[in-house]
Amino acid sequence: MKEEIIIAGFGGQGVLSMGKILAYSGLMEDKEVTWMPSYGPEQRGGTANVTVILSDERISSPILNAYDTAVVLNQQSLDRFESKVKPGGVLIYDSYGIHTPPKRTDIKVYHINAMEATFELKNNKAFNMIVLGALLKVKPIVAVESVLKGLKKTLPERHHNLIPMNEEALHRGVDIMEE
Amino acid sequence: MEEVRLMKGNEALAHAAIRYGADGYFGYPITPQSEVLETLEDEMPWETTGMVVLQAESEVAAINMVYAGAGCGKAVFTSSSSPGVSLMQEGISYIAASELPALIINVMRGGPGLGTIHPSQADYFQACKGGGHGDYHAIVLAPSSVQEMCDFVSLGWDLAFKYRTPAMILADGIVGQMMEKVVLPEQRPRRTEEQIRQQCPWATTGKKGRKQNIITSLELDDDRMEQNNLRFQRTYREIEKNETRCELINTDGCDYLLVAFGSMARICQKVMELAAEKGIKLGLVRPITLWPFPAQQIADAAKGCKGILTVELDAGQMIEDVKLAVNCNVEVKHYGRLGGNVPTPDEVLAALENLFINK
């Protein structure tokens, strides 16, 4: 398997962290992984994006021109990356603040309302984990158990009390994708 | 079992240095390599191995601290990004002239001037053709993965100590910022004072019981200075003979040859995948040492191919060495993006098609 993913949105939405968690989950499953962020001042309030590749084989370029899956969390990112999804690929977008929805018909388009789900969970920090859950529902690239294993491994022990909250958010993401 | 970890290239540099048994780091923060200093501060090696980690007041101070530490036979290093490495050039020339081992890391960003914080390879000339003044070379290693960021730390130091010359890791913002899997080496102890005295008899370790060691780059007697220079040149010829490294990928029977280093070599591997779908056979030579340059390997790989494309994050620097390598027997062209921009794989393939196939 090889999955080439772009995750894009506003700085502060947890785009880079979501990519990191996905990469760690791939590591838990012994996959080859690369995580390539758009780094720099644009992360503070501007747009942020990260390319994550998970593969069974050695990964060539960490920078791509086309993606199997795009997860876009604001209008600018949707405008920029809709055309970059490979034909037959997947585009997931959060509908909060989107005024011009995607138009392509040769890809599978899913919209979620993760922002609303954070209000229901009364936890706006869970936004990216909800989106990750929704992504894994459509594209089971890694097992949810691997995500939790990755979190356990990378979070310092003093933050392990946050894992149940993250697990709840992941499952919430799976649920809203079903709706 | 070896533990596989996921980290940024910059973080791997710091971990690898601690595990090498480094004696000291002297640096000043600059994007896109600040994680080197940050990781060292997080790891606090002064409490475990006794390694010194010091944020100097400037890059000029940092390189001179490296100069001093190297003179004592210590394994010392610094890291910076392009504008900071420009400030260090005088010190690097002094270190080379004093025949001292040191490790210098440049995680390149777009220039000239303060430029941009995004990736570039435009310091190729500076790294490989001197940078500082005088007839000297640093051994220049070009990592293209996080694992190589880790491995080239020990390789760089080993070569620097073997030949008593500065070694440079020439990375860029992509290799520094991306995360990949990495296996770190075992922790080695720092060398004892006694081991340093044995392995570095030239070092200023305290002259009790032996003649005084003087470390200087100054020699006002022209004949002696010429002899010094001839000795440096003999070392450089030895390094060229023994230490030239490159990776060849699918070069046998290829139609066109790509030459690219560091992050661009990774992008070129994707270009090869895209080209194969179109029935174009591409080979890739990835120089691992930029100095000494793998000229012979490129000349051999180019035999029978219709053209060579160098892919660089600059306006065409390495292309000069590639042209010299093939003696203009094969047409050599360049494709690059400037000022922090990075080409996508399809963009590079289109350039190759425009420059060679559809011309």
XYZ file of C-alpha atoms in Angstrom, chain A residues 5-67:
63
model
C -2.110 12.638 1.742
C -2.275 16.412 2.041
C -3.841 17.995 5.122
C -4.410 21.741 4.853
C -6.124 24.472 6.804
C -5.521 27.456 9.088
C -2.569 27.613 11.421
C -3.896 26.640 14.846
C -6.390 24.040 13.635
C -3.955 21.259 14.460
C -3.126 20.437 10.849
C 0.538 19.643 11.509
C -0.278 17.697 14.695
C -2.901 15.654 12.880
C -0.310 14.774 10.251
C 2.173 13.905 12.972
C -0.303 11.594 14.706
C -1.037 9.909 11.381
C 2.690 9.477 10.749
C 3.259 8.010 14.229
C 0.337 5.629 13.664
C 2.035 4.471 10.455
C 5.237 3.942 12.426
C 3.275 1.729 14.868
C 2.315 -0.452 11.887
C 5.917 -0.672 10.627
C 5.153 1.400 7.555
C 7.543 3.785 5.848
C 6.465 7.351 6.585
C 7.361 10.912 5.700
C 5.853 14.064 7.187
C 6.678 17.264 5.333
C 5.225 20.505 6.703
C 4.904 23.893 5.111
C 7.053 25.512 7.755
C 7.472 29.131 8.672
C 5.574 32.197 9.816
C 2.499 31.254 7.775
C 1.784 28.733 10.516
C 0.803 31.563 12.831
C -2.663 32.483 11.652
C -2.147 31.966 7.935
C -2.513 28.700 6.103
C -0.668 25.541 7.100
C -0.354 22.268 5.280
C 1.463 19.005 5.652
C 2.131 16.145 3.261
C 2.029 12.717 4.883
C 3.013 9.587 2.977
C 2.551 6.072 4.344
C 3.861 3.179 2.338
C 5.015 -0.415 2.547
C 7.996 0.490 0.398
C 10.755 3.097 0.441
C 9.277 6.565 -0.154
C 10.776 8.659 -2.928
C 9.747 12.310 -2.810
C 8.342 13.951 0.324
C 6.921 16.666 -1.969
C 4.149 15.801 -4.422
C 2.067 17.309 -7.201
C -0.940 15.002 -6.797
C -2.514 13.293 -3.796
